[in-house]
Amino acid sequence: MTDGDRKMVVVARLRAAPLVGWQFACAVLLGVLLARLDWGGDPVDAFWNMIFGQPLRLLGIAAVLGVWAYIIGMWRRRGDYLRHDGVTLYRGASAQWPLALVKDVVVACGNLGLESLRLVVDDDSEVTRELVKLYMLEGPPEVARDGVMFAVARVGGVMRPVTVH
């Protein structure tokens, strides 16, 4: 896979089962919200009732469609979700970091108790960046961490021993 004139190297892939599950959940929730809308009367009355009478359901439908579109984007990139070109680390189509600024990759537990692979970046910030939830990864987190740290070492960073926190 190439991006311009740089060769992309895949670091981690996503599992298909969680993505299919999230898409199914979005479809069910969208169906429930659409069924709960008041479709009665002529089309003009139904439209005005949806816009002004049921704005929370309409906002819920918009939110579900937004999440569904995001999950479809993850589905399309599942085979090369984490990748690098020797200069930049990419997460899907939404985020990228220069490999020269990457200090470490750690496993951390989030607010909901879900563990995720997080990136420690040297940009004068104390915040780590989430790469991917562990349940979404196709392989073990050590493989993804090693891939990122190997790429960092090739750029000129410091290769650290493999440890998963």
mmCIF file of C-alpha atoms in Angstrom, residues 86-146:
data_model
loop_
_atom_site.group_PDB
_atom_site.id
_atom_site.type_symbol
_atom_site.label_atom_id
_atom_site.label_comp_id
_atom_site.label_asym_id
_atom_site.label_seq_id
_atom_site.Cartn_x
_atom_site.Cartn_y
_atom_site.Cartn_z
ATOM 1 C CA GLY A 86 8.564 5.718 8.281
ATOM 2 C CA VAL A 87 7.867 9.327 9.242
ATOM 3 C CA THR A 88 4.293 9.473 10.544
ATOM 4 C CA LEU A 89 2.094 7.103 12.547
ATOM 5 C CA TYR A 90 -1.529 6.982 11.327
ATOM 6 C CA ARG A 91 -4.668 5.806 13.173
ATOM 7 C CA GLY A 92 -7.405 5.125 10.677
ATOM 8 C CA ALA A 93 -8.125 8.221 8.645
ATOM 9 C CA SER A 94 -8.653 10.480 11.654
ATOM 10 C CA ALA A 95 -5.341 10.968 13.466
ATOM 11 C CA GLN A 96 -1.609 11.066 12.828
ATOM 12 C CA TRP A 97 1.534 11.738 14.857
ATOM 13 C CA PRO A 98 5.170 12.241 13.804
ATOM 14 C CA LEU A 99 7.144 9.146 14.812
ATOM 15 C CA ALA A 100 9.998 11.342 16.062
ATOM 16 C CA LEU A 101 7.711 12.664 18.845
ATOM 17 C CA VAL A 102 6.523 9.243 20.048
ATOM 18 C CA LYS A 103 8.039 8.336 23.420
ATOM 19 C CA ASP A 104 6.170 5.171 24.354
ATOM 20 C CA VAL A 105 3.075 3.057 23.814
ATOM 21 C CA VAL A 106 1.272 1.898 26.959
ATOM 22 C CA VAL A 107 -1.834 -0.045 27.889
ATOM 23 C CA ALA A 108 -4.131 1.996 30.109
ATOM 24 C CA CYS A 109 -7.573 1.486 31.587
ATOM 25 C CA GLY A 110 -10.173 4.096 30.635
ATOM 26 C CA ASN A 111 -13.076 5.597 32.581
ATOM 27 C CA LEU A 112 -15.404 2.716 31.715
ATOM 28 C CA GLY A 113 -12.830 0.070 32.635
ATOM 29 C CA LEU A 114 -11.942 -0.782 29.033
ATOM 30 C CA GLU A 115 -8.237 -1.142 28.375
ATOM 31 C CA SER A 116 -6.779 0.654 25.402
ATOM 32 C CA LEU A 117 -3.435 1.044 23.700
ATOM 33 C CA ARG A 118 -2.338 4.650 24.280
ATOM 34 C CA LEU A 119 0.430 6.712 22.743
ATOM 35 C CA VAL A 120 2.777 8.881 24.818
ATOM 36 C CA VAL A 121 3.816 11.821 22.643
ATOM 37 C CA ASP A 122 6.571 14.343 23.471
ATOM 38 C CA ASP A 123 4.631 17.546 22.824
ATOM 39 C CA ASP A 124 4.708 19.156 26.291
ATOM 40 C CA SER A 125 1.369 17.594 27.132
ATOM 41 C CA GLU A 126 0.640 15.171 29.951
ATOM 42 C CA VAL A 127 -2.203 13.546 28.029
ATOM 43 C CA THR A 128 -1.784 10.217 26.247
ATOM 44 C CA ARG A 129 -3.546 9.640 22.926
ATOM 45 C CA GLU A 130 -5.713 6.599 22.426
ATOM 46 C CA LEU A 131 -4.658 4.409 19.534
ATOM 47 C CA VAL A 132 -7.203 1.602 19.825
ATOM 48 C CA LYS A 133 -9.276 -0.289 22.389
ATOM 49 C CA LEU A 134 -7.705 -3.677 23.151
ATOM 50 C CA TYR A 135 -10.895 -5.612 22.388
ATOM 51 C CA MET A 136 -10.763 -4.186 18.847
ATOM 52 C CA LEU A 137 -7.208 -5.392 18.106
ATOM 53 C CA GLU A 138 -6.786 -8.485 15.981
ATOM 54 C CA GLY A 139 -3.546 -9.526 17.701
ATOM 55 C CA PRO A 140 -1.977 -9.077 21.114
ATOM 56 C CA PRO A 141 -1.181 -5.514 22.209
ATOM 57 C CA GLU A 142 2.520 -6.354 22.495
ATOM 58 C CA VAL A 143 2.721 -6.824 18.721
ATOM 59 C CA ALA A 144 1.224 -3.391 18.010
ATOM 60 C CA ARG A 145 3.445 -1.774 20.650
ATOM 61 C CA ASP A 146 6.553 -3.456 19.255
#
